[in-house]
Structures are given as C-alpha cells and as structure tokens.
Short mmCIF file of the N, C-alpha and C atoms (twelve columns), coordinates in Angstrom:
data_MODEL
# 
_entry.id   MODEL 
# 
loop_
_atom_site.group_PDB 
_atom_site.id 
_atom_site.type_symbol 
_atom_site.label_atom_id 
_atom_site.label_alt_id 
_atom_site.label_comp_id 
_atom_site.label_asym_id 
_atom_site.label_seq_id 
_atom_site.Cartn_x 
_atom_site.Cartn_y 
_atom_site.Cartn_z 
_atom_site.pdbx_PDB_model_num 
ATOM 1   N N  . UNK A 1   0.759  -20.330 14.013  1 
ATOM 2   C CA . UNK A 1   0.717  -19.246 14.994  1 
ATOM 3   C C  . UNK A 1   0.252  -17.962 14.306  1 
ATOM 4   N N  . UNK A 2   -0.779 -17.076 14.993  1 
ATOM 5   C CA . UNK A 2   -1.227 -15.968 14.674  1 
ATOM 6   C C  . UNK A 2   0.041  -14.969 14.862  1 
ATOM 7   N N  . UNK A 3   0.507  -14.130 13.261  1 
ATOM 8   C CA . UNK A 3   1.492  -13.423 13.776  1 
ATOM 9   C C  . UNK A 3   0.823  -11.967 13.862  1 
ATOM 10  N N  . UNK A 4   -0.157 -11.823 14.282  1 
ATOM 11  C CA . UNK A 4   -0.807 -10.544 14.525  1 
ATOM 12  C C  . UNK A 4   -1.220 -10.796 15.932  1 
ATOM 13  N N  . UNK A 5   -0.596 -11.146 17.129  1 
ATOM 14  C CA . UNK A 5   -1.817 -11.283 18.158  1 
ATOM 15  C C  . UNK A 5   -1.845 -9.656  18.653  1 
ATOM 16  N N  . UNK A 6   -0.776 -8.500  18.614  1 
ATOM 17  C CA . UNK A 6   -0.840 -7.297  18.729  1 
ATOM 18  C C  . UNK A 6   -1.513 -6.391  18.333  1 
ATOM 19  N N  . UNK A 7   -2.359 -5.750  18.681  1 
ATOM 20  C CA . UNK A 7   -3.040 -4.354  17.929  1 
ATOM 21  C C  . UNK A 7   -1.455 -3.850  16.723  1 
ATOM 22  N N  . UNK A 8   -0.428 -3.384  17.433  1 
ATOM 23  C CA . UNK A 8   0.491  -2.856  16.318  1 
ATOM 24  C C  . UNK A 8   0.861  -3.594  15.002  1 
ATOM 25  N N  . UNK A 9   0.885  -4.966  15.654  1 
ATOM 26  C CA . UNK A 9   1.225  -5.978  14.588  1 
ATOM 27  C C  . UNK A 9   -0.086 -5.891  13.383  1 
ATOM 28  N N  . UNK A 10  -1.231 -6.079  13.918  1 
ATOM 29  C CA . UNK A 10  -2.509 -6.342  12.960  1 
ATOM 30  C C  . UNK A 10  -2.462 -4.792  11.822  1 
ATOM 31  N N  . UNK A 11  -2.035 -3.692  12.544  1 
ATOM 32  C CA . UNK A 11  -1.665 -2.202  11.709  1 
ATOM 33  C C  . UNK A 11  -0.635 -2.851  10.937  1 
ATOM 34  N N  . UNK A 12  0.680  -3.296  10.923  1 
ATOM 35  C CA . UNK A 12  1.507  -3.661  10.161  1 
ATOM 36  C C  . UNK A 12  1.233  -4.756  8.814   1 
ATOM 37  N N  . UNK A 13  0.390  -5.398  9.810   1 
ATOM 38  C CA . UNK A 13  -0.316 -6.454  8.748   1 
ATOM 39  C C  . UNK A 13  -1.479 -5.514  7.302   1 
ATOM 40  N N  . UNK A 14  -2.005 -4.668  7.985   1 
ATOM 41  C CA . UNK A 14  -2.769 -4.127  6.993   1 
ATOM 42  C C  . UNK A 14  -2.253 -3.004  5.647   1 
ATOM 43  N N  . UNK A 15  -0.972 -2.726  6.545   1 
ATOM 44  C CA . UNK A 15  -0.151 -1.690  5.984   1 
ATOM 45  C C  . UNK A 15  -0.050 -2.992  4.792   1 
ATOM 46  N N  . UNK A 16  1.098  -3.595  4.639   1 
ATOM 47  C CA . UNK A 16  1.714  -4.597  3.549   1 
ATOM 48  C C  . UNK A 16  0.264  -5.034  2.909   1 
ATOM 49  N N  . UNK A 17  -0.743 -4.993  3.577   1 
ATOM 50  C CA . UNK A 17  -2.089 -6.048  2.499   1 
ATOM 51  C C  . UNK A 17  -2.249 -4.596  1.457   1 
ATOM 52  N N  . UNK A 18  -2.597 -3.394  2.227   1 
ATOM 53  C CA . UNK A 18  -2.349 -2.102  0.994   1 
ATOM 54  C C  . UNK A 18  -1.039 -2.370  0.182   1 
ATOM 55  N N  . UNK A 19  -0.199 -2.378  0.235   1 
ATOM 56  C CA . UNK A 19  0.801  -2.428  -0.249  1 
ATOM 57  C C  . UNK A 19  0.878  -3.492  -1.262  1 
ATOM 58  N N  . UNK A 20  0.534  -5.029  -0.903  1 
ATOM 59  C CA . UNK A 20  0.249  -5.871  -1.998  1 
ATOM 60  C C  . UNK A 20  -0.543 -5.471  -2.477  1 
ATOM 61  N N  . UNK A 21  -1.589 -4.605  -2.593  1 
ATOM 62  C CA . UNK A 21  -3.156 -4.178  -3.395  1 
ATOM 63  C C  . UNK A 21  -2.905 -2.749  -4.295  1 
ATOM 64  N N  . UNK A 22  -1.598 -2.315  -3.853  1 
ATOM 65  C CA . UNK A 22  -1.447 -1.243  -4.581  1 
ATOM 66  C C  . UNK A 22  -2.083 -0.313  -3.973  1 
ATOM 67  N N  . UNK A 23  -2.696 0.039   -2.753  1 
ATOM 68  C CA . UNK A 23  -3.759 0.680   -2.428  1 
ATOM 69  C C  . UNK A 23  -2.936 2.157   -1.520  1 
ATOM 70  N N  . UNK A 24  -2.183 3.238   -2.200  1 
ATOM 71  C CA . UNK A 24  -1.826 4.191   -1.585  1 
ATOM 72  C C  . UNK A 24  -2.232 4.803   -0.743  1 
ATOM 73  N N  . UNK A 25  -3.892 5.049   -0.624  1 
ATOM 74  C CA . UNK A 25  -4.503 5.555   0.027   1 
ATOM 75  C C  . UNK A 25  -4.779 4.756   1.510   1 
ATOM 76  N N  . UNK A 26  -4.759 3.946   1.388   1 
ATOM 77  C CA . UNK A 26  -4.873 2.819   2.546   1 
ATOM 78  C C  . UNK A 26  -3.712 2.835   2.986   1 
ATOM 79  N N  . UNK A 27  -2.393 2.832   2.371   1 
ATOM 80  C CA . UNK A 27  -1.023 2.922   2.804   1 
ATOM 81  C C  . UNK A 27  -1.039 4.411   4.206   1 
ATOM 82  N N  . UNK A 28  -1.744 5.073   3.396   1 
ATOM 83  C CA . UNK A 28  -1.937 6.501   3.694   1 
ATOM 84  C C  . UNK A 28  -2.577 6.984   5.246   1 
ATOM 85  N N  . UNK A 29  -3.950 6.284   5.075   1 
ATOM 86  C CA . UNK A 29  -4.456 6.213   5.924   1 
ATOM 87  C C  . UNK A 29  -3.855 5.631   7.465   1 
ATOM 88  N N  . UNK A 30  -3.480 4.677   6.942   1 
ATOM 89  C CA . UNK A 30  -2.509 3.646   8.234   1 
ATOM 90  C C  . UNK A 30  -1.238 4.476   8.786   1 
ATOM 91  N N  . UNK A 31  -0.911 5.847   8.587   1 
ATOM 92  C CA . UNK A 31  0.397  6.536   9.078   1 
ATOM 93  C C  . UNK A 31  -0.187 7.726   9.620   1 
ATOM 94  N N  . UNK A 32  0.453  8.199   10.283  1 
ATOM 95  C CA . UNK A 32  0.534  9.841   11.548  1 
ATOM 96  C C  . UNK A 32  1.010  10.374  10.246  1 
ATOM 97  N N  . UNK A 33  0.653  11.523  10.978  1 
ATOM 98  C CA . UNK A 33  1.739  13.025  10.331  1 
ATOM 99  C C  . UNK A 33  2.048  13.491  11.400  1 
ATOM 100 N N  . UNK A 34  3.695  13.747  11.409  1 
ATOM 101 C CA . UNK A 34  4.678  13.236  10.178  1 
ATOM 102 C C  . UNK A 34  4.671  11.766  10.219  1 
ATOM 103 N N  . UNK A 35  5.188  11.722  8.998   1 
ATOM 104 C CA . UNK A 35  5.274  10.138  8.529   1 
ATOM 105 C C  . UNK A 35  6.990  10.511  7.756   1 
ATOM 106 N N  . UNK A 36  7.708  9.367   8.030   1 
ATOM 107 C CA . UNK A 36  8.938  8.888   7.564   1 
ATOM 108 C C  . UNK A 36  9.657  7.745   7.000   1 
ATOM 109 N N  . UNK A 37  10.046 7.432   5.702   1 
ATOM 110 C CA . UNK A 37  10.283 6.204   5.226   1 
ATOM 111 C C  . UNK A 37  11.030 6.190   5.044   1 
ATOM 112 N N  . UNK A 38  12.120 5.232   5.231   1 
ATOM 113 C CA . UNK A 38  13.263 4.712   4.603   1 
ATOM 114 C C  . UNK A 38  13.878 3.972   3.551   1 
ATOM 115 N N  . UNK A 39  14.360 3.787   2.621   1 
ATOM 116 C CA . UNK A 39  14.180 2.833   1.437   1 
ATOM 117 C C  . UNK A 39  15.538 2.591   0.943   1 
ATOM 118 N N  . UNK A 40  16.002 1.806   0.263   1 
ATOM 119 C CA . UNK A 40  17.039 1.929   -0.990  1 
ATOM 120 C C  . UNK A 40  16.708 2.143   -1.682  1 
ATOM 121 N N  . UNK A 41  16.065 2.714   -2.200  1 
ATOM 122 C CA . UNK A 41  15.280 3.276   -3.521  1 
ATOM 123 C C  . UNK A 41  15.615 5.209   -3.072  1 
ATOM 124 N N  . UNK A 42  16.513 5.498   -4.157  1 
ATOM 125 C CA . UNK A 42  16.479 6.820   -4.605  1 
ATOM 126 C C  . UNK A 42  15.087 7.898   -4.257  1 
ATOM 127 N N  . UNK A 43  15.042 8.523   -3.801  1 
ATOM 128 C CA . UNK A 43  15.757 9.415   -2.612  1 
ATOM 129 C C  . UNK A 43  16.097 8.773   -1.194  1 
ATOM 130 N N  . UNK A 44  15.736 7.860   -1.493  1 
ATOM 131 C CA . UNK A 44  16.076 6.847   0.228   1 
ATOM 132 C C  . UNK A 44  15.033 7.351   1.436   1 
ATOM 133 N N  . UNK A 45  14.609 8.297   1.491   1 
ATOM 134 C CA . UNK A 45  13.948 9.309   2.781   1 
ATOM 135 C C  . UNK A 45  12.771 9.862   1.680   1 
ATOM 136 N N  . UNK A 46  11.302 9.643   2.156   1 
ATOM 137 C CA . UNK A 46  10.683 10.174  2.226   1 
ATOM 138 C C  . UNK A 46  9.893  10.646  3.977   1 
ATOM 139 N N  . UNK A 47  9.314  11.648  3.921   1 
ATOM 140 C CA . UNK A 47  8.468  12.239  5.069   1 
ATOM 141 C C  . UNK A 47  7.745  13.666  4.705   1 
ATOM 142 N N  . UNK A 48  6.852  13.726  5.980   1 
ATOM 143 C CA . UNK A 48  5.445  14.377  5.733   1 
ATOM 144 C C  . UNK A 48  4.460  13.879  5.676   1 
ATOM 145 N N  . UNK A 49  3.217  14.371  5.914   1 
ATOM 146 C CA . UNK A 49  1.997  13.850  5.548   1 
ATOM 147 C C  . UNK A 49  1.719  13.099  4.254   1 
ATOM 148 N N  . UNK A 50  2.230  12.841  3.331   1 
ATOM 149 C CA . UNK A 50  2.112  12.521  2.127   1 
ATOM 150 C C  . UNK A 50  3.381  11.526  1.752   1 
ATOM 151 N N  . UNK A 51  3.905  11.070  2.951   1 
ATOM 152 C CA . UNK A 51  5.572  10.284  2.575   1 
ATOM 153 C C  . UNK A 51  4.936  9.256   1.923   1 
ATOM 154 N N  . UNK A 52  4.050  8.478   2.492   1 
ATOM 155 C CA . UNK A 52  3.831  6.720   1.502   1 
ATOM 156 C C  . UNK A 52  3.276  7.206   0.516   1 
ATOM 157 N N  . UNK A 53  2.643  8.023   -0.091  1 
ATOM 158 C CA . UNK A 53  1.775  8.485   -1.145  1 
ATOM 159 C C  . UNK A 53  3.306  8.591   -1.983  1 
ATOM 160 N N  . UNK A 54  3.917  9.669   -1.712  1 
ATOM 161 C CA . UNK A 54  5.189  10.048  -2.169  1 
ATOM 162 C C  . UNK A 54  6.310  9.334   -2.976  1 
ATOM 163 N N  . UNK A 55  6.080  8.127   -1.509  1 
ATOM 164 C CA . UNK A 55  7.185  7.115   -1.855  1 
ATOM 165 C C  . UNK A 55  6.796  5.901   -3.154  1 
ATOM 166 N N  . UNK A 56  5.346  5.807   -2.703  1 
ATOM 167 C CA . UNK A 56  4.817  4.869   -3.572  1 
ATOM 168 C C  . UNK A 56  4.263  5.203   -5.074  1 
ATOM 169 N N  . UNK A 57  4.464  6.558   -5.128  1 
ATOM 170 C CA . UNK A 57  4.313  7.374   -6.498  1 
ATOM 171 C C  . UNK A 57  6.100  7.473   -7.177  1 
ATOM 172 N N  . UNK A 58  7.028  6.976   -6.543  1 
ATOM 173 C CA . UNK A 58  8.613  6.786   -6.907  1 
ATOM 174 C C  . UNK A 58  9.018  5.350   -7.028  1 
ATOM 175 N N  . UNK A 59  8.057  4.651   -6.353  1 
ATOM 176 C CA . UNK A 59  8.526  2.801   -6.851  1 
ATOM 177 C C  . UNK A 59  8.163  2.825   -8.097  1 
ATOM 178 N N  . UNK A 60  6.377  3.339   -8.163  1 
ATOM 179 C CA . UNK A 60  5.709  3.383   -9.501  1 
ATOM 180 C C  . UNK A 60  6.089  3.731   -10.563 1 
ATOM 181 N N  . UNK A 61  7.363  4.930   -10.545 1 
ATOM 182 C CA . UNK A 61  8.060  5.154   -11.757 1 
ATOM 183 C C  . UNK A 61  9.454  4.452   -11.952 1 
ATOM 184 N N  . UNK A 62  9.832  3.652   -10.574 1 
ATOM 185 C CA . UNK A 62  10.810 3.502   -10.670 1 
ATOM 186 C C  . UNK A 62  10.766 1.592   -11.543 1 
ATOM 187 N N  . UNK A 63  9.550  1.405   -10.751 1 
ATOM 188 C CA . UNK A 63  9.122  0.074   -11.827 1 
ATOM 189 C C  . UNK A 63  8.942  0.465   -13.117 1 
ATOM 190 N N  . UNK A 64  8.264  1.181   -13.752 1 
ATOM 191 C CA . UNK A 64  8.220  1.679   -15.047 1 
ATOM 192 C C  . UNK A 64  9.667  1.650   -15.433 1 
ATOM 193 N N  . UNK A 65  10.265 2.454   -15.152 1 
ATOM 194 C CA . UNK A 65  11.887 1.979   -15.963 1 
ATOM 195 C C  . UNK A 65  12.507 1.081   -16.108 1 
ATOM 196 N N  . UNK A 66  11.898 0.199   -14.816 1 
ATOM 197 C CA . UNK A 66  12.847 -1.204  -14.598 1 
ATOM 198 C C  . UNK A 66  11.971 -2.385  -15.545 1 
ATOM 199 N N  . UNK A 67  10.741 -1.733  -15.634 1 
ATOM 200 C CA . UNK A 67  9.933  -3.140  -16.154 1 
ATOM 201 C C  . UNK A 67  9.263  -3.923  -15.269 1 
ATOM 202 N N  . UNK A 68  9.652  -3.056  -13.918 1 
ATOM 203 C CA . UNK A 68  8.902  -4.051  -12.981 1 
ATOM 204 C C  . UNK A 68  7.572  -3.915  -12.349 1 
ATOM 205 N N  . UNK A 69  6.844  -4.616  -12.006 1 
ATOM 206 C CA . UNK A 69  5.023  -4.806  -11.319 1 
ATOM 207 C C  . UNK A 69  4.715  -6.002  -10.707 1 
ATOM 208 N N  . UNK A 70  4.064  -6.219  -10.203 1 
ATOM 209 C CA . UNK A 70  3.249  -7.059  -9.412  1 
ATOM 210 C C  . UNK A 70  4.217  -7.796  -8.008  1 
ATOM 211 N N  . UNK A 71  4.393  -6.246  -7.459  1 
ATOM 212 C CA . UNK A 71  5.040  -6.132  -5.908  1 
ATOM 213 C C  . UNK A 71  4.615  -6.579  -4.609  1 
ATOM 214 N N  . UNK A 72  5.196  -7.155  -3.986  1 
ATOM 215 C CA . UNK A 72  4.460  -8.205  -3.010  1 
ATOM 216 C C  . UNK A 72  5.283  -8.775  -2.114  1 
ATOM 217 N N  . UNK A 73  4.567  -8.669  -0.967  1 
ATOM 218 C CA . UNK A 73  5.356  -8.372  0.590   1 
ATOM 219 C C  . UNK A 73  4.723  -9.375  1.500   1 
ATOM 220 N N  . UNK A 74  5.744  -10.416 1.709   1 
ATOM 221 C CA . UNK A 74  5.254  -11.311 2.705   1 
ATOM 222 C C  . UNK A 74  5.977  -11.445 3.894   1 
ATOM 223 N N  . UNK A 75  5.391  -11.234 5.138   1 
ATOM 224 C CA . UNK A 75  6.297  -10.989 6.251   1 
ATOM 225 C C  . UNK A 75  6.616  -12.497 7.462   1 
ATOM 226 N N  . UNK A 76  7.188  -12.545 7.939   1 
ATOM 227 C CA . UNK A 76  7.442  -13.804 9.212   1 
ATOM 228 C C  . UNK A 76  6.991  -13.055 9.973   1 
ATOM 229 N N  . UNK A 77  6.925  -14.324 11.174  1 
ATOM 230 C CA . UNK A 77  7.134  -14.220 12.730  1 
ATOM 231 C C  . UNK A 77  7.766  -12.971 13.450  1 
ATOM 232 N N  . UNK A 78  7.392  -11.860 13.881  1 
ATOM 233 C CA . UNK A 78  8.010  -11.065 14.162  1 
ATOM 234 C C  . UNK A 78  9.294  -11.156 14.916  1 
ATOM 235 N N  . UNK A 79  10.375 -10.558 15.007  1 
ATOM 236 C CA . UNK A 79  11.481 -10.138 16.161  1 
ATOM 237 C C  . UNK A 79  11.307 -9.622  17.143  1 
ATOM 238 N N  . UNK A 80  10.490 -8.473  16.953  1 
ATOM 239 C CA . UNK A 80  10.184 -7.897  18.222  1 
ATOM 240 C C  . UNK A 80  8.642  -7.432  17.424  1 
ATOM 241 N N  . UNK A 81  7.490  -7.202  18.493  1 
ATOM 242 C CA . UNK A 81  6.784  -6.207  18.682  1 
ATOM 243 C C  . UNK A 81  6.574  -6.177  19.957  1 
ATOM 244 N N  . UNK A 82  7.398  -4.678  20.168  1 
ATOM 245 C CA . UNK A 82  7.982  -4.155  21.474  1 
ATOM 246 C C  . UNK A 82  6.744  -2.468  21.590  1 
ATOM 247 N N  . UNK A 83  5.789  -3.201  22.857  1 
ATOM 248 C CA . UNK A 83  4.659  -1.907  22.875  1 
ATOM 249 C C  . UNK A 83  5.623  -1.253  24.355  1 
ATOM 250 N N  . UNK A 84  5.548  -0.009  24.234  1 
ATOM 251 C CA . UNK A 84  5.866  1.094   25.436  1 
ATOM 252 C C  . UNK A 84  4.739  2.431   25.522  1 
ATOM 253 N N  . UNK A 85  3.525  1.905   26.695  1 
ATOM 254 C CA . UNK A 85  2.948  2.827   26.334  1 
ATOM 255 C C  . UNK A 85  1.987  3.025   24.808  1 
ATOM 256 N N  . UNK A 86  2.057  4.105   24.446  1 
ATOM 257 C CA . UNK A 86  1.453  4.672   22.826  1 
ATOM 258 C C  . UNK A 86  2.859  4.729   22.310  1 
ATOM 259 N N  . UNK A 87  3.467  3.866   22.091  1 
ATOM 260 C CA . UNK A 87  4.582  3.808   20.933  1 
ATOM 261 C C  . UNK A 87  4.956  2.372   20.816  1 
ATOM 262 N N  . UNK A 88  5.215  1.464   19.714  1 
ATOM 263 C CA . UNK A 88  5.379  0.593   19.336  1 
ATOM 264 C C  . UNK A 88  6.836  0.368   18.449  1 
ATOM 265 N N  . UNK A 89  7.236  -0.405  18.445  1 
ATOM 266 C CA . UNK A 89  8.478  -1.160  17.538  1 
ATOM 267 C C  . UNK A 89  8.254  -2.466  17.264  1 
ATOM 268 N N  . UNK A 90  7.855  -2.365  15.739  1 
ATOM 269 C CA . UNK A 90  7.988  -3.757  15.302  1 
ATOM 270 C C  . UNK A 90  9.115  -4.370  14.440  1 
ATOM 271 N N  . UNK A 91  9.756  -5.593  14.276  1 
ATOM 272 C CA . UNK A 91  10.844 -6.033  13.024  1 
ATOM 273 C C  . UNK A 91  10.275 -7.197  12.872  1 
ATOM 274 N N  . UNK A 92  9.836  -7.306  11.317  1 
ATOM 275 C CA . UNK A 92  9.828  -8.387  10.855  1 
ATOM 276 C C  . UNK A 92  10.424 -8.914  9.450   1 
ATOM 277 N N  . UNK A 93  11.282 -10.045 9.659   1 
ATOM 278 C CA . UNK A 93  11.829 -10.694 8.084   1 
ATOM 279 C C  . UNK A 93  10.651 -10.559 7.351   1 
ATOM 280 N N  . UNK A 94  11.446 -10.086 6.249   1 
ATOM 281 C CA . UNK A 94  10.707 -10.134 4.999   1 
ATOM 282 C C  . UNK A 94  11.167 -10.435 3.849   1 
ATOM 283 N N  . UNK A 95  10.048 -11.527 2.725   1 
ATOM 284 C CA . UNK A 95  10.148 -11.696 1.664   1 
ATOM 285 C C  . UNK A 95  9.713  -10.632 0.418   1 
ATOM 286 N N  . UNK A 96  10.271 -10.090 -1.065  1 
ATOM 287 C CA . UNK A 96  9.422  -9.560  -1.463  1 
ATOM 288 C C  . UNK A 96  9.344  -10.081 -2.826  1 
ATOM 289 N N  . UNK A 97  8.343  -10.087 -3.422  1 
ATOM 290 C CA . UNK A 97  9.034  -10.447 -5.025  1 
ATOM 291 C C  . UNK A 97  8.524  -9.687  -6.001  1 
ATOM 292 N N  . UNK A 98  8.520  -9.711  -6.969  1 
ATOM 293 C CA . UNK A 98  8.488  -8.380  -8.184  1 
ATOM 294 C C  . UNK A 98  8.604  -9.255  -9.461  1 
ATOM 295 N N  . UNK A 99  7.688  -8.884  -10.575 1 
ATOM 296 C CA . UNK A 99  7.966  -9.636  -11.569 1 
ATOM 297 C C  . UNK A 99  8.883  -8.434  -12.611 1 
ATOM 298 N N  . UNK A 100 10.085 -8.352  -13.006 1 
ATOM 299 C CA . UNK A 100 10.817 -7.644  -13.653 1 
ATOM 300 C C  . UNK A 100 11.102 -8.017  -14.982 1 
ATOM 301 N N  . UNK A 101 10.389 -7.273  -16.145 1 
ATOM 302 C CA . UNK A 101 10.343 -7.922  -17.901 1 
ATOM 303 C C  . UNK A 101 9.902  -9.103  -17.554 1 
ATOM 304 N N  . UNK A 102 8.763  -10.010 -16.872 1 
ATOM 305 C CA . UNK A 102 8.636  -10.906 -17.185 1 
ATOM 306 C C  . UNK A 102 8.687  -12.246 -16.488 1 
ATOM 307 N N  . UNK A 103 9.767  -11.884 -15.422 1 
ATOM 308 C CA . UNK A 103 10.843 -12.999 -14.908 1 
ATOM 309 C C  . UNK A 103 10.651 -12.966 -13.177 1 
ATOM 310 N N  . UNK A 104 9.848  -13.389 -12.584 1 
ATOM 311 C CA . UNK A 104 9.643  -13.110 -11.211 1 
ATOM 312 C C  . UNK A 104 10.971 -13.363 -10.312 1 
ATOM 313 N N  . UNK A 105 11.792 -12.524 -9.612  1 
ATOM 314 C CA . UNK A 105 12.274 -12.000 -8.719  1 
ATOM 315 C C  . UNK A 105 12.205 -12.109 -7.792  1 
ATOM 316 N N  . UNK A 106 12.230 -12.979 -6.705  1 
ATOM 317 C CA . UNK A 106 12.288 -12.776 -5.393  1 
ATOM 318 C C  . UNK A 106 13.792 -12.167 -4.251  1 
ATOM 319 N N  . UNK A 107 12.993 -11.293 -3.451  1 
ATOM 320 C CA . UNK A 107 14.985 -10.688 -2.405  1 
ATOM 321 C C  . UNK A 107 14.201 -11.485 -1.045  1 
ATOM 322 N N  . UNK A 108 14.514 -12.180 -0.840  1 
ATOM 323 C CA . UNK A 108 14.571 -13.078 0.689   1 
ATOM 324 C C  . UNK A 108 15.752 -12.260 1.418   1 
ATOM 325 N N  . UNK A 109 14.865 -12.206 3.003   1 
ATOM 326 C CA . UNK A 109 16.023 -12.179 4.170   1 
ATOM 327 C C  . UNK A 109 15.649 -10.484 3.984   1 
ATOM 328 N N  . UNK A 110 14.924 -9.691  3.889   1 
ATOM 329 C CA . UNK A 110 14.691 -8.366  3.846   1 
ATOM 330 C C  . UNK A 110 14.238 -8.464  5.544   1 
ATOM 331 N N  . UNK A 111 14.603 -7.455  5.859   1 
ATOM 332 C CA . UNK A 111 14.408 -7.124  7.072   1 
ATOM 333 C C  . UNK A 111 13.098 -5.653  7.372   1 
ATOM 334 N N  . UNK A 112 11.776 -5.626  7.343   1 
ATOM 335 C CA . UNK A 112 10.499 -4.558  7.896   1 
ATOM 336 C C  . UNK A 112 10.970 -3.921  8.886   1 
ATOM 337 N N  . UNK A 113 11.300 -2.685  9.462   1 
ATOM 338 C CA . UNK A 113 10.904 -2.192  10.796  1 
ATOM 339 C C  . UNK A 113 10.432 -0.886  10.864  1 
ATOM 340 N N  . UNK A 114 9.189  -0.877  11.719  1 
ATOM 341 C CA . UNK A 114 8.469  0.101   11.982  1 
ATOM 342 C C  . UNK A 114 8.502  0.598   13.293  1 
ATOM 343 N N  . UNK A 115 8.178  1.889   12.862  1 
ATOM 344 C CA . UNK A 115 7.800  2.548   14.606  1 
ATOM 345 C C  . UNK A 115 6.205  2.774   14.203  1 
ATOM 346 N N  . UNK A 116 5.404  2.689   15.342  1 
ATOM 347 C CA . UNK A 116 3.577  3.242   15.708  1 
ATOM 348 C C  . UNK A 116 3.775  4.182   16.868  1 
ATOM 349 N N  . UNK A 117 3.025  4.999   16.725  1 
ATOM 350 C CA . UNK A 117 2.263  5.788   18.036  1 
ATOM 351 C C  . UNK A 117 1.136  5.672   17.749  1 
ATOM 352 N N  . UNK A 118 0.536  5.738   19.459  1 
ATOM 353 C CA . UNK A 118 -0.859 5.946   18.699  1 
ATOM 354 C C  . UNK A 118 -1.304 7.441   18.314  1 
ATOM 355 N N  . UNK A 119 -2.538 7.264   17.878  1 
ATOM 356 C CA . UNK A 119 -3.133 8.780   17.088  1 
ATOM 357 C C  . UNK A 119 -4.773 8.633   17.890  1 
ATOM 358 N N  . UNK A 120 -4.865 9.240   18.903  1 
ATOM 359 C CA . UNK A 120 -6.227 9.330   19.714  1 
ATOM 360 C C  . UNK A 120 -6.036 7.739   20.263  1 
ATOM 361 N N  . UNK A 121 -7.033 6.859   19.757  1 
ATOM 362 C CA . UNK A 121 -6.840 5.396   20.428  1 
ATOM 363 C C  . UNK A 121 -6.903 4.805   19.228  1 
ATOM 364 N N  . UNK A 122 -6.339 4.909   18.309  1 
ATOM 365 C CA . UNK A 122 -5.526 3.760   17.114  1 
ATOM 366 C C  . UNK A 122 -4.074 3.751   16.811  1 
ATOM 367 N N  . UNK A 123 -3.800 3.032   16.685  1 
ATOM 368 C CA . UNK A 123 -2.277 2.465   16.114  1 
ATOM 369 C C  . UNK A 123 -2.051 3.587   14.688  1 
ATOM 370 N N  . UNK A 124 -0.934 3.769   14.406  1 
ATOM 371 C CA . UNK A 124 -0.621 4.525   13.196  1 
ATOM 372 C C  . UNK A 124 0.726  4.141   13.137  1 
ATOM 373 N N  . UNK A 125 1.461  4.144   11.619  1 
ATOM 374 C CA . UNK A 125 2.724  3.762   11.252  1 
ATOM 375 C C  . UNK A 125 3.460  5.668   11.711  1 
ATOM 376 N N  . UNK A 126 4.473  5.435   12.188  1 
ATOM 377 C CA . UNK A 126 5.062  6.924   12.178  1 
ATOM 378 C C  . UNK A 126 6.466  6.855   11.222  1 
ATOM 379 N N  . UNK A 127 6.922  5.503   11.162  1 
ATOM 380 C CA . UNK A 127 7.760  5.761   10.195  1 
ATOM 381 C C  . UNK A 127 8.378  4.084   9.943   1 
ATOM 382 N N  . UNK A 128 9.332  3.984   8.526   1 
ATOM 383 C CA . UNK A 128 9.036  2.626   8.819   1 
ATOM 384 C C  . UNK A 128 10.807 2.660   7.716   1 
ATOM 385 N N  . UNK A 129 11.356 1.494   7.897   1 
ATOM 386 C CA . UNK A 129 12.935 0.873   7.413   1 
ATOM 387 C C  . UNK A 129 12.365 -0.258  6.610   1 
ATOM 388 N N  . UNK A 130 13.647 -0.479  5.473   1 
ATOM 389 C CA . UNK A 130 13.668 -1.687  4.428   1 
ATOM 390 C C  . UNK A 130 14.672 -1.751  4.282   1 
ATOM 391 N N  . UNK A 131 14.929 -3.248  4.811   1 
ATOM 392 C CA . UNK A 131 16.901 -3.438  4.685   1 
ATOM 393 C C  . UNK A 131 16.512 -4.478  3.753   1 
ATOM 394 N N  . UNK A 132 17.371 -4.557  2.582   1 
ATOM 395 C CA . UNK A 132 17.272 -5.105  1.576   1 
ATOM 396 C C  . UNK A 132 18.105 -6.655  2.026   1 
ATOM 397 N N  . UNK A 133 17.470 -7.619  1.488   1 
ATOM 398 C CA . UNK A 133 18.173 -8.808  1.492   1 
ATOM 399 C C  . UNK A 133 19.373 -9.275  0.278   1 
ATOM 400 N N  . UNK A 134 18.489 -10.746 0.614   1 
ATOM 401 C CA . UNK A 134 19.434 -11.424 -0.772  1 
ATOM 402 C C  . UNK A 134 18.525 -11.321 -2.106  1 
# 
C-alpha cells in the first residue's frame, strides 16, 4: 500500500527523506514560518523561521558528544492523515536508528506527528512531535 496517497502525507514523506539525507535546507524549505518542534532532545522546543535548521544544528552537536551519526527515519502506515480544509494532521509510527560509537541502535514504536497548513497552494510542515519509543 502507497502510504503517501495524500498531498500532506507525500510533504511528510519528503520531510524524513531530508532528514535521512541530512539535508537542513530541504528540512527547511518543507515548513511555514512560524515553524515549531518538539523533541526530547534538550531544549525540547524549537520555533521560528529557522526551528529545523536550529533543531538540526543541536542533534548535530548533540551526536558529536554522543558519538552518534548516520540518523534515519522510517515511518508506517499512517494513524491519521486528517485534512480540514488548509490544515492537516498527520501520526505516524516510527522507527529510528542511529549508529552510536559504532554499534547501530535502533528506538522502535516512536510515534511522528505533524501539523501542515497550506502556504499559497502547497502543503508546509507548521510544526511537528517525537514521542520517543522503545
């Protein structure tokens, strides 16, 4: 099954392919201003025009301390992608894994959720949650 058959979903999908690619700017591109993130990762809240840039310039150091790289986000079948109008809600399980000193890492059972509006007539991330798994 195609888990993109949604315009919002296929934005979500491209968001995480930046994200496996390392590609901030593409992260970047794919969000409104304001933009808002949520994380377990210290400061927990980024937002502004510059939140994924932000946020993804704080994994980057935060892997550096840990030893960790080669970050990677694989999502399921969605829960919901719930369109209203120009605003969207998506949740999807998520896998992620991380190789840390060496030793690849996987947290299964992570939970994605985003909000979209649109921005003129495209989809945009406006802000997005990471509930950490196992």
């Amino acid at each position: 099954m195609d888990i993109a058959p949604h315009p919002p979903m296929a934005v979500v999908l491209r968001y995480v392919d930046a994200f496996n690619n390392g590609d901030s700017k593409a992260m970047a591109a794919l969000c409104a201003d304001p933009m808002q993130i949520l994380d377990g990762m210290a400061p927990h809240v980024w937002q502004g025009p510059t939140a994924s840039q932000d946020w993804w310039r704080d994994v980057c150091k935060e892997g550096e301390h840990a030893g960790a790289s080669g970050y990677h986000i694989a999502v399921g079948e969605p829960r919901h992608v719930d369109i209203a109008g120009d605003h969207a809600y998506v949740v999807v399980p998520a896998t992620m894994t991380v190789n840390v000193q060496g030793t690849q890492v996987t947290q299964t059972g992570s939970t994605f959720t985003i909000a979209l509006g649109k921005v003129g007539t495209q989809w945009r991330l406006t802000a997005w949650a990471w509930a950490k798994g196992a």
